[in-house]
Amino acid sequence: MKESIGAKTIIYPTPVLVIGTYDKAGKPNVMTAAWAGICCSAPPCVGVSLRKATYSYGNIMERKAFTVNVPSENYAREADYFGIVSGRDVDKLSKAGLTPVRSEVVDAPYIKEFPLVLECRLLQAVEIGLHTQFIGEIMDVKAESDMLGEDDLPDIKKVKPIIFAPESRKYYGTGKLLGKAFSIGKEL
Amino acid sequence: MKESIGAKTIIYPTPVLVIGTYDKAGKPNVMTAAWAGICCSAPPCVGVSLRKATYSYGNIMERKAFTVNVPSENYAREADYFGIVSGRDVDKLSKAGLTPVRSEVVDAPYIKEFPLVLECRLLQAVEIGLHTQFIGEIMDVKAESDMLGEDDLPDIKKVKPIIFAPESRKYYGTGKLLGKAFSIGKEL
């Protein structure tokens, strides 16, 4: 039996992603975003929604670029911290002891210690309501060499991304392999 | 050391969601989408990207409504199947032995057997490239009563959503609790 729980922003899984930007002065900033997802295959694009009030919002509008950094489980504390404080007030990366690296592809920094990063140039800013969605064209993806699997693609079991449960506000890890996509359904 | 792996559409986690629509004749259709995510808190919105070639694309344009159904692990085969075949050719729900229920909130059907569903009215259609992103305002969320936790919110460990790993094309389950959001970062 289904119960109405109201118009809430709940889907599972929701990602935990850290957005990297430069401010006007060239100071690197990072903030955590969960309202995000891949939104196009060609050109390859990711959508990231931010509130106008965030420091990162102005940075993306200014620089027309951002990175999307995927934290691993062992950086859950840092990823949470990046969503709590504002880059206006503090240098979050210094405080967390993490290292910004200037992208050679777009005008934005990425986090050296995180396993996977998407380097994006701003394609569209979509006004929705409280949030503006930045659609970024993925210019390149970089992964730590030891996070790659046999197929030279990132191995999710090595990357160990974080899953966010909205409303109940909890983080989870990635679980067991369930099967191959575009394959297990053929048995139906 | 970071290695370039090219401009690929990889973020972790990527969701596995099943989109419910009615066609012109009122036949319910479902298709699986992974290019999706929450994109605004107020109004509460979810973005779902579909190719123009899909049957669901025309249905959403026509009906201005869709549902977002979250499958649990035990429906991984069905969810995969819904992404392989087209609703033009086959009645996917009948074939899978699942039950469409008419939403009382929007002009779209949801899947009775799935644990969680978002009922959405079309707010914007954003042209990106190969994919068009449908931004739907979440009018209500419905959850199976036995999927709710103590706080009357869906419990992700009961819902058991599916995680998609793009490019390597594999499905995974949800893992262990890592910590409380907006909390563990305060210790930093």
Short mmCIF file of C-alpha atoms in Angstrom, two decimals:
data_model
loop_
_atom_site.label_atom_id
_atom_site.label_comp_id
_atom_site.label_asym_id
_atom_site.label_seq_id
_atom_site.Cartn_x
_atom_site.Cartn_y
_atom_site.Cartn_z
CA MET A 1 0.00 0.00 0.00
CA LYS A 2 1.40 3.40 -1.02
CA GLU A 3 1.37 6.35 1.33
CA SER A 4 1.70 10.00 0.34
CA ILE A 5 4.70 11.63 1.97
CA GLY A 6 4.37 15.03 0.29
CA ALA A 7 6.27 16.88 -2.44
CA LYS A 8 9.78 16.07 -1.25
CA THR A 9 13.08 15.98 -3.16
CA ILE A 10 13.85 12.28 -2.69
CA ILE A 11 15.40 9.98 -5.24
CA TYR A 12 17.73 7.10 -4.54
CA PRO A 13 20.62 7.11 -5.13
CA THR A 14 21.49 10.82 -4.94
CA PRO A 15 25.18 11.60 -5.52
CA VAL A 16 27.64 13.46 -3.31
CA LEU A 17 29.79 15.61 -5.59
CA VAL A 18 32.25 18.38 -4.86
CA ILE A 19 32.24 21.32 -7.27
CA GLY A 20 35.55 23.11 -7.85
CA THR A 21 35.74 26.76 -8.98
CA TYR A 22 38.00 29.81 -8.93
CA ASP A 23 36.75 33.11 -7.55
CA LYS A 24 37.53 36.51 -9.12
CA ALA A 25 40.84 36.69 -7.24
CA GLY A 26 41.83 33.20 -8.37
CA LYS A 27 41.25 31.55 -5.00
CA PRO A 28 40.10 27.95 -5.41
CA ASN A 29 36.79 27.05 -3.81
CA VAL A 30 34.92 23.81 -3.39
CA MET A 31 31.35 23.08 -2.37
CA THR A 32 29.34 19.90 -2.08
CA ALA A 33 26.30 19.38 -4.28
CA ALA A 34 23.78 16.55 -4.37
CA TRP A 35 21.28 18.02 -6.83
CA ALA A 36 23.21 16.80 -9.86
CA GLY A 37 23.43 14.17 -12.58
CA ILE A 38 24.55 13.40 -16.11
CA CYS A 39 22.08 15.11 -18.47
CA CYS A 40 23.27 14.45 -22.03
CA SER A 41 25.43 11.91 -23.89
CA ALA A 42 26.38 14.09 -26.87
CA PRO A 43 27.78 16.52 -26.05
CA PRO A 44 28.62 14.77 -22.79
CA CYS A 45 27.08 16.97 -20.08
CA VAL A 46 26.52 17.05 -16.36
CA GLY A 47 23.95 19.24 -14.60
CA VAL A 48 24.71 20.71 -11.18
CA SER A 49 22.16 22.84 -9.32
CA LEU A 50 23.31 25.54 -6.93
CA ARG A 51 21.55 28.30 -5.01
CA LYS A 52 22.33 31.88 -6.05
CA ALA A 53 23.43 32.55 -2.46
CA THR A 54 26.43 30.23 -2.75
CA TYR A 55 29.93 31.54 -3.39
CA SER A 56 30.37 28.95 -6.16
CA TYR A 57 27.37 30.37 -8.07
CA GLY A 58 29.18 33.67 -8.70
CA ASN A 59 32.40 31.86 -9.50
CA ILE A 60 30.79 29.74 -12.23
CA MET A 61 28.98 32.76 -13.69
CA GLU A 62 32.34 34.59 -13.80
CA ARG A 63 34.64 31.82 -15.02
CA LYS A 64 32.16 29.77 -17.10
CA ALA A 65 33.83 26.62 -15.83
CA PHE A 66 33.77 24.14 -12.95
CA THR A 67 34.99 20.69 -12.00
CA VAL A 68 32.91 17.86 -10.55
CA ASN A 69 34.96 15.86 -8.06
CA VAL A 70 33.79 12.45 -6.86
CA PRO A 71 34.87 11.85 -3.25
CA SER A 72 35.61 8.36 -2.00
CA GLU A 73 34.22 7.01 1.28
CA ASN A 74 37.38 7.92 3.18
CA TYR A 75 36.75 11.60 2.34
CA ALA A 76 33.13 11.61 3.59
CA ARG A 77 34.00 13.99 6.45
CA GLU A 78 35.70 16.45 4.08
CA ALA A 79 32.84 16.24 1.56
CA ASP A 80 30.34 16.95 4.33
CA TYR A 81 32.43 19.87 5.59
CA PHE A 82 32.51 21.39 2.07
CA GLY A 83 28.71 21.58 2.18
CA ILE A 84 28.50 23.17 5.61
CA VAL A 85 30.75 26.27 5.40
CA SER A 86 31.02 29.00 2.74
CA GLY A 87 34.08 29.80 0.66
CA ARG A 88 33.37 33.46 1.37
CA ASP A 89 34.46 32.94 4.95
CA VAL A 90 37.14 30.28 4.80
CA ASP A 91 39.65 28.54 2.52
CA LYS A 92 37.99 25.14 2.74
CA LEU A 93 40.69 23.15 0.94
CA SER A 94 43.47 24.47 3.22
CA LYS A 95 41.37 23.78 6.29
CA ALA A 96 40.73 20.21 5.07
CA GLY A 97 44.36 19.67 4.11
CA LEU A 98 43.48 18.91 0.49
CA THR A 99 45.27 20.12 -2.63
CA PRO A 100 43.78 22.18 -5.48
CA VAL A 101 45.24 21.45 -8.93
CA ARG A 102 44.70 23.86 -11.83
CA SER A 103 42.90 22.10 -14.69
CA GLU A 104 44.71 22.36 -18.00
CA VAL A 105 41.41 21.97 -19.80
CA VAL A 106 39.03 24.44 -18.11
CA ASP A 107 39.37 27.51 -15.88
CA ALA A 108 38.74 25.67 -12.60
CA PRO A 109 40.65 23.66 -9.99
CA TYR A 110 40.17 20.01 -9.10
CA ILE A 111 41.02 18.12 -5.91
CA LYS A 112 44.22 16.11 -6.19
CA GLU A 113 43.28 13.57 -3.51
CA PHE A 114 39.85 12.66 -4.92
CA PRO A 115 39.75 9.62 -7.24
CA LEU A 116 37.69 10.96 -10.14
CA VAL A 117 37.07 14.40 -11.65
CA LEU A 118 35.06 15.83 -14.55
CA GLU A 119 36.38 19.05 -16.10
CA CYS A 120 33.47 21.14 -17.40
CA ARG A 121 32.86 24.32 -19.33
CA LEU A 122 29.55 26.07 -18.75
CA LEU A 123 27.10 25.40 -21.55
CA GLN A 124 23.80 26.66 -20.08
CA ALA A 125 22.49 28.14 -16.84
CA VAL A 126 18.87 27.05 -16.39
CA GLU A 127 16.77 29.12 -13.97
CA ILE A 128 14.40 26.80 -12.13
CA GLY A 129 13.53 28.34 -8.76
CA LEU A 130 15.63 28.42 -5.60
CA HIS A 131 18.28 26.56 -7.58
CA THR A 132 19.96 27.41 -10.88
CA GLN A 133 21.11 24.41 -12.84
CA PHE A 134 24.52 24.74 -14.46
CA ILE A 135 24.85 22.44 -17.43
CA GLY A 136 28.51 21.78 -18.03
CA GLU A 137 30.02 20.13 -21.06
CA ILE A 138 32.42 17.45 -19.87
CA MET A 139 35.69 18.32 -21.65
CA ASP A 140 37.70 15.54 -20.00
CA VAL A 141 37.51 13.03 -17.16
CA LYS A 142 40.55 12.27 -15.04
CA ALA A 143 40.92 9.29 -12.74
CA GLU A 144 43.63 8.08 -10.40
CA SER A 145 45.56 5.34 -12.21
CA ASP A 146 45.02 2.86 -9.39
CA MET A 147 41.23 3.40 -9.58
CA LEU A 148 41.05 1.99 -13.10
CA GLY A 149 39.82 -1.55 -13.78
CA GLU A 150 40.85 -4.02 -16.45
CA ASP A 151 38.90 -2.15 -19.12
CA ASP A 152 40.81 1.10 -18.34
CA LEU A 153 37.58 2.58 -16.96
CA PRO A 154 37.15 3.68 -13.35
CA ASP A 155 36.15 0.76 -11.11
CA ILE A 156 33.32 1.89 -8.82
CA LYS A 157 34.41 -0.63 -6.17
CA LYS A 158 37.82 1.06 -6.04
CA VAL A 159 36.49 4.64 -6.26
CA LYS A 160 34.01 3.90 -3.42
CA PRO A 161 31.65 6.86 -4.08
CA ILE A 162 29.24 8.19 -1.47
CA ILE A 163 25.46 7.92 -1.74
CA PHE A 164 23.27 10.58 -0.16
CA ALA A 165 19.81 9.86 1.21
CA PRO A 166 17.92 13.18 1.08
CA GLU A 167 15.54 14.16 3.92
CA SER A 168 16.91 11.47 6.25
CA ARG A 169 20.29 13.13 5.54
CA LYS A 170 22.59 10.15 5.71
CA TYR A 171 25.56 8.94 3.68
CA TYR A 172 26.00 5.37 2.46
CA GLY A 173 28.63 3.41 0.59
CA THR A 174 28.28 1.36 -2.58
CA GLY A 175 27.05 -2.22 -2.24
CA LYS A 176 27.42 -5.49 -4.06
CA LEU A 177 27.37 -6.12 -7.81
CA LEU A 178 23.82 -6.90 -8.95
CA GLY A 179 24.42 -7.63 -12.63
CA LYS A 180 25.31 -6.31 -16.06
CA ALA A 181 23.24 -3.49 -17.56
CA PHE A 182 21.63 -3.96 -21.00
CA SER A 183 22.00 -7.65 -20.33
CA ILE A 184 20.15 -9.07 -17.28
CA GLY A 185 16.83 -7.74 -18.65
CA LYS A 186 17.17 -9.87 -21.78
CA GLU A 187 16.36 -12.94 -19.66
CA LEU A 188 12.91 -11.54 -18.88
CA MET B 1 48.65 10.24 -10.40
CA LYS B 2 45.68 11.23 -12.55
CA GLU B 3 45.14 9.82 -16.00
CA SER B 4 42.94 11.31 -18.72
CA ILE B 5 40.21 8.90 -19.80
CA GLY B 6 38.44 11.24 -22.24
CA ALA B 7 35.17 13.17 -22.22
CA LYS B 8 32.95 10.41 -20.84
CA THR B 9 29.62 10.61 -19.00
CA ILE B 10 30.76 9.08 -15.71
CA ILE B 11 29.67 10.12 -12.27
CA TYR B 12 29.21 7.87 -9.28
CA PRO B 13 26.58 7.12 -8.15
CA THR B 14 24.28 7.36 -11.17
CA PRO B 15 20.64 6.40 -10.47
CA VAL B 16 18.47 3.78 -12.14
CA LEU B 17 14.99 5.28 -12.47
CA VAL B 18 11.94 4.13 -14.38
CA ILE B 19 9.89 6.87 -16.05
CA GLY B 20 6.13 6.29 -16.34
CA THR B 21 4.00 7.96 -19.03
CA TYR B 22 0.78 7.56 -21.01
CA ASP B 23 0.80 7.63 -24.79
CA LYS B 24 -1.88 9.37 -26.92
CA ALA B 25 -4.13 6.30 -26.72
CA GLY B 26 -3.77 6.11 -22.95
CA LYS B 27 -1.48 3.07 -22.95
CA PRO B 28 0.94 3.18 -20.01
CA ASN B 29 4.62 3.06 -20.89
CA VAL B 30 7.77 2.84 -18.80
CA MET B 31 11.42 3.37 -19.67
CA THR B 32 14.59 3.32 -17.66
CA ALA B 33 16.68 6.48 -17.35
CA ALA B 34 20.00 7.07 -15.65
CA TRP B 35 20.67 10.62 -16.81
CA ALA B 36 18.64 12.16 -14.00
CA GLY B 37 18.74 13.88 -10.64
CA ILE B 38 17.03 16.28 -8.29
CA CYS B 39 17.60 19.79 -9.68
CA CYS B 40 15.76 22.23 -7.41
CA SER B 41 14.48 22.37 -3.82
CA ALA B 42 11.76 25.00 -4.29
CA PRO B 43 9.77 24.19 -6.28
CA PRO B 44 10.88 20.60 -5.70
CA CYS B 45 12.06 19.39 -9.11
CA VAL B 46 13.68 16.41 -10.76
CA GLY B 47 15.43 16.48 -14.14
CA VAL B 48 15.24 13.48 -16.44
CA SER B 49 17.03 13.43 -19.80
CA LEU B 50 15.63 11.40 -22.69
CA ARG B 51 16.49 11.10 -26.36
CA LYS B 52 13.91 12.41 -28.85
CA ALA B 53 13.85 8.94 -30.41
CA THR B 54 12.26 7.37 -27.34
CA TYR B 55 8.54 6.67 -27.13
CA SER B 56 8.44 8.35 -23.71
CA TYR B 57 9.71 11.63 -25.20
CA GLY B 58 6.54 12.07 -27.26
CA ASN B 59 4.38 10.97 -24.35
CA ILE B 60 5.80 13.61 -22.01
CA MET B 61 5.52 16.32 -24.66
CA GLU B 62 1.86 15.32 -25.15
CA ARG B 63 0.77 14.77 -21.55
CA LYS B 64 3.08 17.25 -19.78
CA ALA B 65 3.49 14.75 -16.98
CA PHE B 66 5.55 11.73 -15.90
CA THR B 67 6.35 9.64 -12.86
CA VAL B 68 9.81 8.70 -11.59
CA ASN B 69 9.76 5.20 -10.13
CA VAL B 70 12.63 3.94 -7.97
CA PRO B 71 13.13 0.19 -8.45
CA SER B 72 14.46 -1.97 -5.65
CA GLU B 73 17.27 -4.50 -6.14
CA ASN B 74 14.80 -7.34 -6.64
CA TYR B 75 13.45 -5.56 -9.74
CA ALA B 76 16.88 -5.06 -11.34
CA ARG B 77 16.01 -7.42 -14.21
CA GLU B 78 12.75 -5.60 -14.94
CA ALA B 79 14.44 -2.18 -14.73
CA ASP B 80 17.10 -3.33 -17.17
CA TYR B 81 14.46 -4.73 -19.53
CA PHE B 82 12.60 -1.38 -19.51
CA GLY B 83 15.75 0.24 -20.91
CA ILE B 84 16.30 -2.32 -23.66
CA VAL B 85 12.99 -2.46 -25.55
CA SER B 86 10.70 0.32 -26.86
CA GLY B 87 7.10 0.93 -25.81
CA ARG B 88 6.31 1.40 -29.50
CA ASP B 89 6.77 -2.31 -30.02
CA VAL B 90 5.66 -3.92 -26.79
CA ASP B 91 3.60 -3.41 -23.63
CA LYS B 92 6.56 -3.59 -21.27
CA LEU B 93 4.58 -3.65 -18.02
CA SER B 94 2.41 -6.57 -19.14
CA LYS B 95 5.45 -8.46 -20.35
CA ALA B 96 7.17 -7.87 -16.99
CA GLY B 97 4.06 -8.75 -15.01
CA LEU B 98 3.98 -5.37 -13.27
CA THR B 99 0.96 -3.18 -12.59
CA PRO B 100 0.39 0.40 -13.80
CA VAL B 101 -1.60 2.59 -11.41
CA ARG B 102 -3.13 5.87 -12.60
CA SER B 103 -1.75 8.78 -10.57
CA GLU B 104 -4.44 10.92 -8.99
CA VAL B 105 -2.08 13.88 -9.03
CA VAL B 106 -0.65 13.97 -12.57
CA ASP B 107 -1.58 12.52 -15.97
CA ALA B 108 0.81 9.56 -15.79
CA PRO B 109 0.93 6.01 -14.42
CA TYR B 110 3.23 4.67 -11.71
CA ILE B 111 4.37 1.13 -10.98
CA LYS B 112 2.48 -0.48 -8.10
CA GLU B 113 5.24 -2.93 -7.20
CA PHE B 114 8.08 -0.38 -6.96
CA PRO B 115 8.76 1.04 -3.48
CA LEU B 116 8.98 4.77 -4.22
CA VAL B 117 7.49 7.09 -6.84
CA LEU B 118 7.62 10.80 -7.65
CA GLU B 119 4.61 12.25 -9.46
CA CYS B 120 5.71 15.12 -11.72
CA ARG B 121 4.20 17.74 -13.98
CA LEU B 122 6.40 19.06 -16.76
CA LEU B 123 7.87 22.44 -15.91
CA GLN B 124 10.53 22.89 -18.61
CA ALA B 125 12.01 20.96 -21.52
CA VAL B 126 15.66 21.94 -21.91
CA GLU B 127 17.29 21.18 -25.26
CA ILE B 128 20.89 20.12 -24.68
CA GLY B 129 22.00 17.90 -27.56
CA LEU B 130 21.22 14.24 -28.13
CA HIS B 131 19.18 14.41 -24.93
CA THR B 132 16.36 16.72 -23.92
CA GLN B 133 16.08 17.31 -20.21
CA PHE B 134 12.57 17.27 -18.80
CA ILE B 135 12.36 19.23 -15.58
CA GLY B 136 9.39 18.00 -13.62
CA GLU B 137 7.89 19.62 -10.57
CA ILE B 138 7.43 16.96 -7.91
CA MET B 139 3.75 17.24 -6.97
CA ASP B 140 3.81 14.33 -4.53
CA VAL B 141 5.97 11.40 -3.46
CA LYS B 142 4.44 8.05 -2.62
CA ALA B 143 6.17 5.25 -0.77
CA GLU B 144 5.18 1.76 0.27
CA SER B 145 4.19 1.91 3.95
CA ASP B 146 6.65 -0.85 4.89
CA MET B 147 9.51 1.11 3.29
CA LEU B 148 9.18 3.97 5.78
CA GLY B 149 11.56 4.37 8.71
CA GLU B 150 10.95 5.69 12.20
CA ASP B 151 10.91 9.29 10.93
CA ASP B 152 8.11 8.44 8.42
CA LEU B 153 10.59 8.97 5.60
CA PRO B 154 11.62 6.25 3.15
CA ASP B 155 14.47 4.13 4.54
CA ILE B 156 17.08 3.62 1.81
CA LYS B 157 18.12 0.30 3.37
CA LYS B 158 14.55 -0.96 2.93
CA VAL B 159 14.02 0.57 -0.53
CA LYS B 160 17.33 -0.97 -1.74
CA PRO B 161 17.78 1.27 -4.82
CA ILE B 162 20.04 0.34 -7.73
CA ILE B 163 23.25 2.19 -8.58
CA PHE B 164 24.42 2.34 -12.19
CA ALA B 165 28.07 2.53 -13.16
CA PRO B 166 28.15 4.18 -16.62
CA GLU B 167 30.62 2.96 -19.28
CA SER B 168 31.40 -0.25 -17.38
CA ARG B 169 27.61 -0.78 -17.48
CA LYS B 170 27.05 -2.56 -14.21
CA TYR B 171 24.44 -2.36 -11.46
CA TYR B 172 25.26 -2.25 -7.75
CA GLY B 173 23.33 -2.19 -4.51
CA THR B 174 23.52 0.30 -1.65
CA GLY B 175 26.24 -0.21 0.95
CA LYS B 176 26.80 0.51 4.60
CA LEU B 177 25.93 3.67 6.54
CA LEU B 178 28.89 6.08 6.51
CA GLY B 179 27.52 8.86 8.70
CA LYS B 180 25.11 11.74 9.13
CA ALA B 181 25.13 14.55 6.57
CA PHE B 182 25.59 18.16 7.72
CA SER B 183 27.12 16.62 10.83
CA ILE B 184 30.27 14.48 10.35
CA GLY B 185 32.04 17.42 8.64
CA LYS B 186 31.72 19.56 11.77
CA GLU B 187 34.40 17.43 13.42
CA LEU B 188 36.94 18.55 10.80
#
